[in-house]
PDB file of C-alpha atoms in Angstrom:
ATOM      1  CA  UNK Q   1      89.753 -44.352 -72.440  1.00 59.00           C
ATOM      2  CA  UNK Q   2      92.870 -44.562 -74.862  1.00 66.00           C
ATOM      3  CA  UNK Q   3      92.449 -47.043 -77.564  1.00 81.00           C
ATOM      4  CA  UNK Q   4      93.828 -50.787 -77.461  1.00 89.00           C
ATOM      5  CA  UNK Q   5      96.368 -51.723 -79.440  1.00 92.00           C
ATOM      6  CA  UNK Q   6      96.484 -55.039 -81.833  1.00 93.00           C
ATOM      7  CA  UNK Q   7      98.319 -57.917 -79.871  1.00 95.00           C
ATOM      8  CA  UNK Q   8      97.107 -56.365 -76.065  1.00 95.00           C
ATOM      9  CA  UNK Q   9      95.680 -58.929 -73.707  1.00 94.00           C
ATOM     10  CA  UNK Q  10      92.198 -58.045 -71.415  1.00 93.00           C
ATOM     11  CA  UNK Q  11      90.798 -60.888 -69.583  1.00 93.00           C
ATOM     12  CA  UNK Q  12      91.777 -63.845 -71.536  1.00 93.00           C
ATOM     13  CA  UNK Q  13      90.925 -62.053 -75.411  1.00 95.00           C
ATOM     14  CA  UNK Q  14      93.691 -61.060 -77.478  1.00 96.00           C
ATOM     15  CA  UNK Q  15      92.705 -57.504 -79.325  1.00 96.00           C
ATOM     16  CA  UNK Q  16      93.031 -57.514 -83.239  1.00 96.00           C
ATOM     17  CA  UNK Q  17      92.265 -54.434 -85.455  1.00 95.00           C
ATOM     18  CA  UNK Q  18      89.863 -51.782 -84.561  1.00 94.00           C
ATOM     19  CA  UNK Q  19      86.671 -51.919 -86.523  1.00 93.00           C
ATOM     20  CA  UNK Q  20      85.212 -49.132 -85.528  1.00 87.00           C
ATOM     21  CA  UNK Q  21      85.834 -46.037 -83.328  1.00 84.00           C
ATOM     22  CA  UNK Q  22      82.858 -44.199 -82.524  1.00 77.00           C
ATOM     23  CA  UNK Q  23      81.273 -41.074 -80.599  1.00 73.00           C
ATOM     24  CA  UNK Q  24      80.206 -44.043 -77.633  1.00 77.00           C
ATOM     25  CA  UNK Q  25      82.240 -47.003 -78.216  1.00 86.00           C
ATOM     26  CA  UNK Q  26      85.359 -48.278 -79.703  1.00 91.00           C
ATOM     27  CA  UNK Q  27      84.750 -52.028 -81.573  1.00 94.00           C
ATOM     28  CA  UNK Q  28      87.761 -54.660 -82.139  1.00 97.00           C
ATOM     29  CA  UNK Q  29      88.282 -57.883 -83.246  1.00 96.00           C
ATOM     30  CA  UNK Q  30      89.327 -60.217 -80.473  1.00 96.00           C
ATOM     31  CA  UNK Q  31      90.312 -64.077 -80.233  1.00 94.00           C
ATOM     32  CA  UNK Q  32      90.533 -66.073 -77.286  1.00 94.00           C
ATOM     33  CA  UNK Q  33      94.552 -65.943 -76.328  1.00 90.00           C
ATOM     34  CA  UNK Q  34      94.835 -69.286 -74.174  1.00 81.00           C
ATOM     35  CA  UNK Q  35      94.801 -71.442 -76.860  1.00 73.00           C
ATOM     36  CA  UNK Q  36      90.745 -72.232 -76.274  1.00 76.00           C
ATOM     37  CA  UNK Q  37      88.793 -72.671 -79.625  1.00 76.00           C
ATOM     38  CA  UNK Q  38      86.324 -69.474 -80.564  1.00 76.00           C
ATOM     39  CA  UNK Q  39      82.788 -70.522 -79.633  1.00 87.00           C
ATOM     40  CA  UNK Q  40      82.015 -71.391 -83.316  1.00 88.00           C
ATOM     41  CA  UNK Q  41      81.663 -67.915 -84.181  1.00 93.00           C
ATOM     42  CA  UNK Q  42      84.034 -64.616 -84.372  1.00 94.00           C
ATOM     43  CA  UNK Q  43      83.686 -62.217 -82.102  1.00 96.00           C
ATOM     44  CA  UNK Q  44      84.643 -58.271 -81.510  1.00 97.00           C
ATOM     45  CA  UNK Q  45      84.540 -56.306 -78.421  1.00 97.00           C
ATOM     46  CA  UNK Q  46      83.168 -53.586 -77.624  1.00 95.00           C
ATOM     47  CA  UNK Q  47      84.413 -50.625 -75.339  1.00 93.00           C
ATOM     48  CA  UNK Q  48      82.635 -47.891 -74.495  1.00 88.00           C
ATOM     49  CA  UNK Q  49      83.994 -44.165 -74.238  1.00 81.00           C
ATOM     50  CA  UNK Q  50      84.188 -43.342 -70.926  1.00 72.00           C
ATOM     51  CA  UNK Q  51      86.682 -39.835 -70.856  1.00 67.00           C
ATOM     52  CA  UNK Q  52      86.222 -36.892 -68.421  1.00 62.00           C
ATOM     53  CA  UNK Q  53      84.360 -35.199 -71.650  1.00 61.00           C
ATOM     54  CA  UNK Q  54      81.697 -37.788 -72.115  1.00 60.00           C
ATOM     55  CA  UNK Q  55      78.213 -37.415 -70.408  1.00 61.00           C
ATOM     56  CA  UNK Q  56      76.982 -40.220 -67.938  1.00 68.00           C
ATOM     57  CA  UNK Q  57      74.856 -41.427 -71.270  1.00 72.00           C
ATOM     58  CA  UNK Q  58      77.709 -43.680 -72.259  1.00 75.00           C
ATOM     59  CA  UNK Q  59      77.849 -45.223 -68.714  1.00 80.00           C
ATOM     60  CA  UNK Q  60      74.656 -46.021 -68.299  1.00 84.00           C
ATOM     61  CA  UNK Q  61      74.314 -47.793 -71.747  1.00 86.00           C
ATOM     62  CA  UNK Q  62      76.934 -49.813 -71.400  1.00 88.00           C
ATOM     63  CA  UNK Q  63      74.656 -50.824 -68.220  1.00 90.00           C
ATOM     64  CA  UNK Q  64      71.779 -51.138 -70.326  1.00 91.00           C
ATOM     65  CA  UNK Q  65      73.612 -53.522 -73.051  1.00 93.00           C
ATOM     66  CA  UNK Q  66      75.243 -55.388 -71.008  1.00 92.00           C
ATOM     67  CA  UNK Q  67      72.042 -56.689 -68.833  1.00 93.00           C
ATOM     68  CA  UNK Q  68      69.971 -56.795 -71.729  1.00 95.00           C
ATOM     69  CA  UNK Q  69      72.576 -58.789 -74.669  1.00 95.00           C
ATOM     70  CA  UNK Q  70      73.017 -61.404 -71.960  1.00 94.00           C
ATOM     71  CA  UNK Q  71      68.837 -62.374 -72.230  1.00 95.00           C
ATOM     72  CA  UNK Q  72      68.750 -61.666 -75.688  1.00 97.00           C
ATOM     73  CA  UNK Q  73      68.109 -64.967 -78.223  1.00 96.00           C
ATOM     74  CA  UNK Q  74      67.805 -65.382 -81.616  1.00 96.00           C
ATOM     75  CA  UNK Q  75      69.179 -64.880 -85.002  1.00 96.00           C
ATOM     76  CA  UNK Q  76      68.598 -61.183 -85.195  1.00 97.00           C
ATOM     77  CA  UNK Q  77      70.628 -60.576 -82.404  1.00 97.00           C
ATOM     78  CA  UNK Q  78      74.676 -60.935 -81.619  1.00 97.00           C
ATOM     79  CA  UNK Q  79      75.330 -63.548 -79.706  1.00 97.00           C
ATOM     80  CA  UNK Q  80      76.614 -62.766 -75.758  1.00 97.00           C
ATOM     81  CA  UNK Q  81      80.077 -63.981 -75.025  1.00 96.00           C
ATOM     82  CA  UNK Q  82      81.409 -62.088 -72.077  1.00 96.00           C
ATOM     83  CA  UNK Q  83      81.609 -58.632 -70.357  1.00 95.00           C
ATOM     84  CA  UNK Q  84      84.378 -56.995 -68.315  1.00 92.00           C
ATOM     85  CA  UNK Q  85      83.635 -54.798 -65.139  1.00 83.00           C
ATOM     86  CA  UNK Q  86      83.159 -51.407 -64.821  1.00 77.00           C
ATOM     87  CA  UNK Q  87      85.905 -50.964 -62.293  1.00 78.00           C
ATOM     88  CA  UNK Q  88      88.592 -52.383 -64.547  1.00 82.00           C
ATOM     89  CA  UNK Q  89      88.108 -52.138 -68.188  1.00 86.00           C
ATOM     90  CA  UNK Q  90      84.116 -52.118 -68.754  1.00 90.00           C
ATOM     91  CA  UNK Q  91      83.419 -53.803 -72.411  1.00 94.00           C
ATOM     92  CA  UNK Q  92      81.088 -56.647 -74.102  1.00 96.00           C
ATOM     93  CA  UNK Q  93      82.656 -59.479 -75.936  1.00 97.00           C
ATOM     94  CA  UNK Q  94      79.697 -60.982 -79.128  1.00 97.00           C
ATOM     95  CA  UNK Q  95      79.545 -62.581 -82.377  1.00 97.00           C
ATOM     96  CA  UNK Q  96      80.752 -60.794 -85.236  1.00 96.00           C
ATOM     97  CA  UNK Q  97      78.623 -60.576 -87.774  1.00 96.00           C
ATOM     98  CA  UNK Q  98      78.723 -60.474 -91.460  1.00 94.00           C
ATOM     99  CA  UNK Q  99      76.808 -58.410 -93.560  1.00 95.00           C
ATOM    100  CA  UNK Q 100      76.549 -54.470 -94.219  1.00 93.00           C
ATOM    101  CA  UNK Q 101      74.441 -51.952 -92.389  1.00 94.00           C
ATOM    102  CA  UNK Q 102      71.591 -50.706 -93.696  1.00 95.00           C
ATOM    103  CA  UNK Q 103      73.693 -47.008 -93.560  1.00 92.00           C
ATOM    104  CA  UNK Q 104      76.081 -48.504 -95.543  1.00 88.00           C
ATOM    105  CA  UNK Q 105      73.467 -49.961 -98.238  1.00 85.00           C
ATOM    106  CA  UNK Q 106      72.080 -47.000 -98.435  1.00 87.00           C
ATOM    107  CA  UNK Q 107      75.186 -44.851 -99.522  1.00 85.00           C
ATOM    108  CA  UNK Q 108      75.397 -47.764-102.135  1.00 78.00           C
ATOM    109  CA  UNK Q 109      72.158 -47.633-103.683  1.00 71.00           C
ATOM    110  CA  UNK Q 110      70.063 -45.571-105.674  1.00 67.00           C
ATOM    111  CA  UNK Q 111      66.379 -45.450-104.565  1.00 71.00           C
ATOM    112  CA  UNK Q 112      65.468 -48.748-104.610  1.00 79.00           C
ATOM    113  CA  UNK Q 113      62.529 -50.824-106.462  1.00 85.00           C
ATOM    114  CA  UNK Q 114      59.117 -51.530-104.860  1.00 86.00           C
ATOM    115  CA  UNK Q 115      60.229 -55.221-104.547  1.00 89.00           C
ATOM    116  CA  UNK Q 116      63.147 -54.458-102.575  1.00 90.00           C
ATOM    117  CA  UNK Q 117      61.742 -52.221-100.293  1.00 91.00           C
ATOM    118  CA  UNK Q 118      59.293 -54.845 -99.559  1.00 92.00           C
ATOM    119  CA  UNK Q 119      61.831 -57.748 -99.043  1.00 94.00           C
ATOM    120  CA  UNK Q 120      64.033 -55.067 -96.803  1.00 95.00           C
ATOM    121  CA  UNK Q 121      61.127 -54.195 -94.611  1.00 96.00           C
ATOM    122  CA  UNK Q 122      59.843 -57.912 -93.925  1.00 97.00           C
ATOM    123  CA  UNK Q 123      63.437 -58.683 -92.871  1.00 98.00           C
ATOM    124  CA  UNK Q 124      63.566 -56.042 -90.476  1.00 98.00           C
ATOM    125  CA  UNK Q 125      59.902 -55.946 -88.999  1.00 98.00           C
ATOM    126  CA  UNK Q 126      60.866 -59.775 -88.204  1.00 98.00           C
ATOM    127  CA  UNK Q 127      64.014 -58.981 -86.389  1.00 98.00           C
ATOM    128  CA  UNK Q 128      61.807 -56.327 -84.390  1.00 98.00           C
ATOM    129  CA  UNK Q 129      58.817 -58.579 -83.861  1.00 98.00           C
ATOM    130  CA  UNK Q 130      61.462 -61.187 -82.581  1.00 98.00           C
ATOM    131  CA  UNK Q 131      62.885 -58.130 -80.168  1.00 97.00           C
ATOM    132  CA  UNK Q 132      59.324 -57.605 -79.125  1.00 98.00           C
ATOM    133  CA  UNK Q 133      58.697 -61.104 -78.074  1.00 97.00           C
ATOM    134  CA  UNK Q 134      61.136 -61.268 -75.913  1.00 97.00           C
ATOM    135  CA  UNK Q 135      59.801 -58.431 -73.329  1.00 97.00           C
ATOM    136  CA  UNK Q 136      62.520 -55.723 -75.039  1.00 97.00           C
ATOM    137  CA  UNK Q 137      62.144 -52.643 -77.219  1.00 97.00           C
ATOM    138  CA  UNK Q 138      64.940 -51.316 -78.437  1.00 97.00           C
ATOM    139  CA  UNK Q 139      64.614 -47.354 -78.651  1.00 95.00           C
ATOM    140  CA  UNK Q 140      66.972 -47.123 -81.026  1.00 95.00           C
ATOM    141  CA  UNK Q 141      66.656 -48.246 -84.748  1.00 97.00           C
ATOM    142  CA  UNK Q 142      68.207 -46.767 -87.409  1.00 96.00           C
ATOM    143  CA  UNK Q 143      70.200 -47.786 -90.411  1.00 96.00           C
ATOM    144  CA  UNK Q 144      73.322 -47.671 -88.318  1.00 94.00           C
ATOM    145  CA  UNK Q 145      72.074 -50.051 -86.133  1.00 96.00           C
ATOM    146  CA  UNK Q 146      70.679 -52.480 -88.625  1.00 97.00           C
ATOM    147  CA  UNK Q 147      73.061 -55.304 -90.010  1.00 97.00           C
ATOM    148  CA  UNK Q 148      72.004 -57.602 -93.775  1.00 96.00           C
ATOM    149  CA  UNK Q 149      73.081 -60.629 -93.715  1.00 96.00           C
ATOM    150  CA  UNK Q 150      74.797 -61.445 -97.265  1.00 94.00           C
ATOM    151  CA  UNK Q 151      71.113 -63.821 -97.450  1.00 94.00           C
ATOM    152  CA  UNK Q 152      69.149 -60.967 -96.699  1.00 94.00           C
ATOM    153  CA  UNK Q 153      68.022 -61.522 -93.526  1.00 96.00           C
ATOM    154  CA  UNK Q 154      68.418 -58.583 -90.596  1.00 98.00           C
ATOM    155  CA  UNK Q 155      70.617 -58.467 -87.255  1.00 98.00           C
ATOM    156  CA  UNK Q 156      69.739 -55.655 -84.877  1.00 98.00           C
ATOM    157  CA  UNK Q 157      72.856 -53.644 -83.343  1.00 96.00           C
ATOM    158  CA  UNK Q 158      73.550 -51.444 -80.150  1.00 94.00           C
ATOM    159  CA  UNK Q 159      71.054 -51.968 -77.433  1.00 95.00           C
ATOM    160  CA  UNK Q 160      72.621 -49.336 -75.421  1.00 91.00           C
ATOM    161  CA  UNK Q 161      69.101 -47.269 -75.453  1.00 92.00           C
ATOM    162  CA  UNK Q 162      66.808 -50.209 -75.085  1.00 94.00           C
ATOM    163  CA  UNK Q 163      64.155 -51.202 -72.109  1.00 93.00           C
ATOM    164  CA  UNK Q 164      63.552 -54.885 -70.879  1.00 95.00           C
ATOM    165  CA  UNK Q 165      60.055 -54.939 -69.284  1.00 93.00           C
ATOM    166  CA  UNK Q 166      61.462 -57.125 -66.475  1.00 92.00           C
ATOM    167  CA  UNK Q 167      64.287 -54.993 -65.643  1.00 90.00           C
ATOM    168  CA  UNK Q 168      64.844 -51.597 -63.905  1.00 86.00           C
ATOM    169  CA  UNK Q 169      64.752 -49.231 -66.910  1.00 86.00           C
ATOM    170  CA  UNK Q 170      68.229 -47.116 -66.096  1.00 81.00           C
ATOM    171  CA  UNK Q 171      68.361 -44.497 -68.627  1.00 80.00           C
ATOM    172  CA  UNK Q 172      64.627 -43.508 -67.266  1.00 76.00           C
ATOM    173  CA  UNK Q 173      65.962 -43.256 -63.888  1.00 64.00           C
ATOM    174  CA  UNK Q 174      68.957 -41.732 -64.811  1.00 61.00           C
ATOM    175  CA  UNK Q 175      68.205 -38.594 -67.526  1.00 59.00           C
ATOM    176  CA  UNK Q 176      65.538 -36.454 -67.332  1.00 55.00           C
ATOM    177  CA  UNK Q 177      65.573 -35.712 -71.366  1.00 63.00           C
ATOM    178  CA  UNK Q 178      64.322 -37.691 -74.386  1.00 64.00           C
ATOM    179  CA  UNK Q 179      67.087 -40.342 -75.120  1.00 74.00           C
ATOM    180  CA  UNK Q 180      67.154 -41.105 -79.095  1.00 79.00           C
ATOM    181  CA  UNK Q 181      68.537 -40.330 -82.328  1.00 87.00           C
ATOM    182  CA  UNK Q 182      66.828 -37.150 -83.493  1.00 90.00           C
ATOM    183  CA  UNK Q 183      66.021 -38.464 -87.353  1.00 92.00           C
ATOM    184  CA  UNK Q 184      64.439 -41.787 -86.058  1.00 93.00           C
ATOM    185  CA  UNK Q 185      63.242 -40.987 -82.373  1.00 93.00           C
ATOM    186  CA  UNK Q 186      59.736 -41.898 -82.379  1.00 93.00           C
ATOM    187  CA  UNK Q 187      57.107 -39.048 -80.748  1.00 92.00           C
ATOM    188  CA  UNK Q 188      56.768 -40.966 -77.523  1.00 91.00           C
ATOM    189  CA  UNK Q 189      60.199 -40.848 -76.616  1.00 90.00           C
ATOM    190  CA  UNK Q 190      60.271 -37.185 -77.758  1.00 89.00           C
ATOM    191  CA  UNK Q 191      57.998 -36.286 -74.770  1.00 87.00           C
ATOM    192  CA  UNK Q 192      59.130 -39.167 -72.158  1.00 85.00           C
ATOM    193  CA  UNK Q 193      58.099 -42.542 -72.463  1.00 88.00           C
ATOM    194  CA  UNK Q 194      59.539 -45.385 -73.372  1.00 87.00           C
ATOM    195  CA  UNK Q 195      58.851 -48.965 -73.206  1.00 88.00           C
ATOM    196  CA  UNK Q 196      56.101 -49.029 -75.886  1.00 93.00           C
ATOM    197  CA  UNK Q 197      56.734 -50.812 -78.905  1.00 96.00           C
ATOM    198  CA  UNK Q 198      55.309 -48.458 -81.138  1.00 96.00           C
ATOM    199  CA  UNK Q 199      58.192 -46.074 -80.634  1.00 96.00           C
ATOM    200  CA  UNK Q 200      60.434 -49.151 -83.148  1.00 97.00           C
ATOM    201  CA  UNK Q 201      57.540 -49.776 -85.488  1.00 97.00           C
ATOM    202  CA  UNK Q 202      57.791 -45.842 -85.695  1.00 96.00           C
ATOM    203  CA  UNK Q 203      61.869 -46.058 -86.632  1.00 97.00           C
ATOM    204  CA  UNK Q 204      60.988 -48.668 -88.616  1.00 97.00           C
ATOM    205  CA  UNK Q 205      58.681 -46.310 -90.849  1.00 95.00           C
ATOM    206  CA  UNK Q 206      61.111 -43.637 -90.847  1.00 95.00           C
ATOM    207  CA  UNK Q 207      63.982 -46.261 -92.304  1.00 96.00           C
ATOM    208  CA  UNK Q 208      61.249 -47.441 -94.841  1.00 94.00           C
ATOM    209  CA  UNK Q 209      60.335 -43.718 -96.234  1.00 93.00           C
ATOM    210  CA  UNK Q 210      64.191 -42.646 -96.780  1.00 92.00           C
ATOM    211  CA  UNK Q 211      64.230 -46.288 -98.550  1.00 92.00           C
ATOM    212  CA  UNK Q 212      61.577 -45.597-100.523  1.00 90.00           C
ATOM    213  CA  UNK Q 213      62.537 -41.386-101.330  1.00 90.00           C
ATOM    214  CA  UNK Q 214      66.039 -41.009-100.608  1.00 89.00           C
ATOM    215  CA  UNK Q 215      64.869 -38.447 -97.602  1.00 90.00           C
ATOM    216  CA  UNK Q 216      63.684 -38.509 -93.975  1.00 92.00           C
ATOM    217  CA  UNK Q 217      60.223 -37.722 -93.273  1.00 93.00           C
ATOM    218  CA  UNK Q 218      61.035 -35.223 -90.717  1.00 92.00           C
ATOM    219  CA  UNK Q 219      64.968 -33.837 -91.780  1.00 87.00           C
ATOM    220  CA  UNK Q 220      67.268 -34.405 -88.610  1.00 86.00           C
ATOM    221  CA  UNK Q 221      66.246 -31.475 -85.828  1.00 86.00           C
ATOM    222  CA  UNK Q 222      68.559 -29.764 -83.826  1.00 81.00           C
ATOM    223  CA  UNK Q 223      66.286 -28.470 -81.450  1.00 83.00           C
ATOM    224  CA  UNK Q 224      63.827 -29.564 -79.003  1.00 83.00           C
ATOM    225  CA  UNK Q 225      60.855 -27.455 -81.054  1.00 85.00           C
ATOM    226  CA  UNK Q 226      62.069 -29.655 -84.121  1.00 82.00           C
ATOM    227  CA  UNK Q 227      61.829 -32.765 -82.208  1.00 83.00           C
ATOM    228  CA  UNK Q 228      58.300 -31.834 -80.959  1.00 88.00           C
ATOM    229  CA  UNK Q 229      57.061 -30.957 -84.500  1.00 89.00           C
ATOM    230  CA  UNK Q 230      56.361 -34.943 -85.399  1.00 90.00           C
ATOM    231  CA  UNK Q 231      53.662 -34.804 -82.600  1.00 89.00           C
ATOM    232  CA  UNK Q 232      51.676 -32.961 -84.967  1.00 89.00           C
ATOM    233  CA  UNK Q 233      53.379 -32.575 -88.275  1.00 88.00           C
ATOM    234  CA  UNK Q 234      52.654 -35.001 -91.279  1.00 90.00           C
ATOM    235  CA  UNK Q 235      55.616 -35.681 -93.603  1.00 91.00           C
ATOM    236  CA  UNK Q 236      54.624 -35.111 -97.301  1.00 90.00           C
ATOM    237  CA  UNK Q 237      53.138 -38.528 -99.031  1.00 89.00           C
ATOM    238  CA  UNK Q 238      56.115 -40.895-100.570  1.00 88.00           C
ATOM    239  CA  UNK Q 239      54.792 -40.611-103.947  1.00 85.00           C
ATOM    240  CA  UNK Q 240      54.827 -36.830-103.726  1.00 87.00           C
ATOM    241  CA  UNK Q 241      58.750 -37.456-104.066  1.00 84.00           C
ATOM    242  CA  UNK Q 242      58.484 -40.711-105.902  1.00 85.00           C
ATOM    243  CA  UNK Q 243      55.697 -40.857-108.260  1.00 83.00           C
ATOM    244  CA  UNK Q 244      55.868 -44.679-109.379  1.00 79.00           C
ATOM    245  CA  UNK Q 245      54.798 -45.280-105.635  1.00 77.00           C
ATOM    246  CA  UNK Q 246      51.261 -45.402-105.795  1.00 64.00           C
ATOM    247  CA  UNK Q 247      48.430 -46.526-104.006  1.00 61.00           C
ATOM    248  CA  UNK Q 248      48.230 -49.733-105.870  1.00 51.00           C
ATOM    249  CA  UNK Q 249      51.492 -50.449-105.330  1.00 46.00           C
ATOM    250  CA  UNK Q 250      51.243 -50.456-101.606  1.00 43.00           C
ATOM    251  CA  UNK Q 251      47.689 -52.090-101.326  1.00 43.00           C
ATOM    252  CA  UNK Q 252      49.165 -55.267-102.998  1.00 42.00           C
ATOM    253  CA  UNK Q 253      52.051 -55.463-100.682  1.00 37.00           C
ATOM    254  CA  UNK Q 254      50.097 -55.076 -97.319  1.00 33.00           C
TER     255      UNK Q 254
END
C-alpha cells in the first residue's frame, strides 16, 4: 500500500506528516477535515502494510487491533477513535500520545540507577496489570511498544499480537508458528500457547534485565533452536554484569 501524502482526505480525516513507517504499519498524524473539533485529544492513524510481499501476519493483526482497541479502557492504553474497512483502505484512527518509548529511553541512557529501575518497572507492571484486568494479554511487550509519559507513567502500544479471552483468538487460528518478537517472546508462546498472562510478566522481566545490564537475558535468536533454549536455559544473574545490584538491593524493593 503506497504511502499517503500530507493534505489527502480518507473518510472524513485529513492526513498530516508521517510519524512512522514501519515493517507492519505506516503511522500519521490526522485531523478531522469537516470542520468538527478533535475529540479533546490528537490523534494519528495507523495503516497497516498490506503489499503482495507481506505475509497474512499483517492482515490478521490489523484484525486483532482493531477488535481489541475498541474494548480497551484506561490510561495505559490509546484511546479508540475510528477504523476504516478492509475492503477500502483498512486503518485505526487513536489518541496520540506524548511521551518517548522505552526503545528510545534506552538509546538515551546509560544503565540506569536502582531507583529508576524500580520507578520504571512499577509504571509498567501497572499498565500490564490494568491490560490483565480487562480479559486481554498482550503477547507483545517490548520497549518499542512501551510509551513514558513526560510524568512517568506508561502507555502500552500495538496490540496487533494480543488475545481477548472473550474473543475468537485469530492469529491462533490462523498461523501454525510461535507469533512474537524473538528477544522478548516469552517460553509459552515459543512452543504454542497463548492467552496466559505469564507470557507479559515474562517480557516484562526481559525489559527489566536489559534496564538493569544494558543486555538481553537471552541475545535475539534467529532460529527456532535459539528460541527453544529459554525453556531450559538460565540467563547469567544481573549482578554478574552489574555488581552494585545485589541481593539487598532487590530484597528492599520487593
Amino acid at each position: 500500500m503506497k504511502l499517503l501524502e500530507p493534505g489527502e482526505e480518507l473518510d472524513g480525516f485529513v492526513i498530516e506528516e508521517c510519524l512512522h513507517s514501519g515493517g507492519m504499519a505506516h503511522i500519521y498524524r490526522v485531523h478531522y477535515s469537516d470542520g468538527r473539533r478533535d475529540p479533546g485529544f490528537p490523534m494519528v492513524m495507523k495503516v497497516p502494510r498490506m503489499t503482495p510481499g507481506d505475509g497474512a501476519e499483517n492482515i490478521v493483526s490489523f484484525e486483532v487491533e482493531h477488535q481489541i482497541m475498541q474494548v480497551l479502557t484506561g490510561s495505559h492504553v490509546p484511546r479508540f477513535v475510528a477504523a476504516g474497512d478492509l475492503t477500502n483502505v483498512p486503518y485505526l484512527v487513536m489518541e496520540y500520545v506524548h511521551g518517548h518509548t522505552l526503545d528510545h529511553w534506552l538509546e538515551q541512557h546509560e544503565p540506569c540507577s536502582i531507583e529508576t529501575i524500580a520507578q520504571l518497572g512499577a509504571a509498567m507492571a501497572h499498565a500490564v496489570h490494568s491490560l490483565h484486568k480487562q480479559n486481554a494479554v498482550h503477547l507483545d511487550l517490548k520497549p518499542a511498544n512501551v510509551l513514558i509519559r513526560p510524568a512517568g507513567s506508561v502507555v502500552l502500544l500495538d496490540f496487533g499480537l494480543s488475545c481477548h479471552a472473550h474473543y475468537p483468538d485469530l492469529l491462533a487460528e490462523q498461523l501454525r508458528k510461535a507469533v512474537g518478537s524473538p528477544t522478548w517472546i516469552s517460553p509459552e508462546q515459543v512452543v504454542g500457547v497463548r492467552g496466559d498472562p505469564r507470557s507479559d510478566i515474562f517480557a516484562l522481566g526481559v525489559m527489566l534485565y536489559e534496564l538493569a545490564t544494558g543486555e538481553t537475558p537471552f541475545g535475539t535468536p534467529q532460529t527456532d533452536g535459539g528460541l527453544r533454549q529459554r525453556l531450559w536455559m538460565d540467563p547469567r544473574p544481573p549482578r554478574m554484569l552489574r555488581p552494585e545490584i545485589g541481593r539487598a538491593s532487590c530484597r528492599e524493593r520487593v
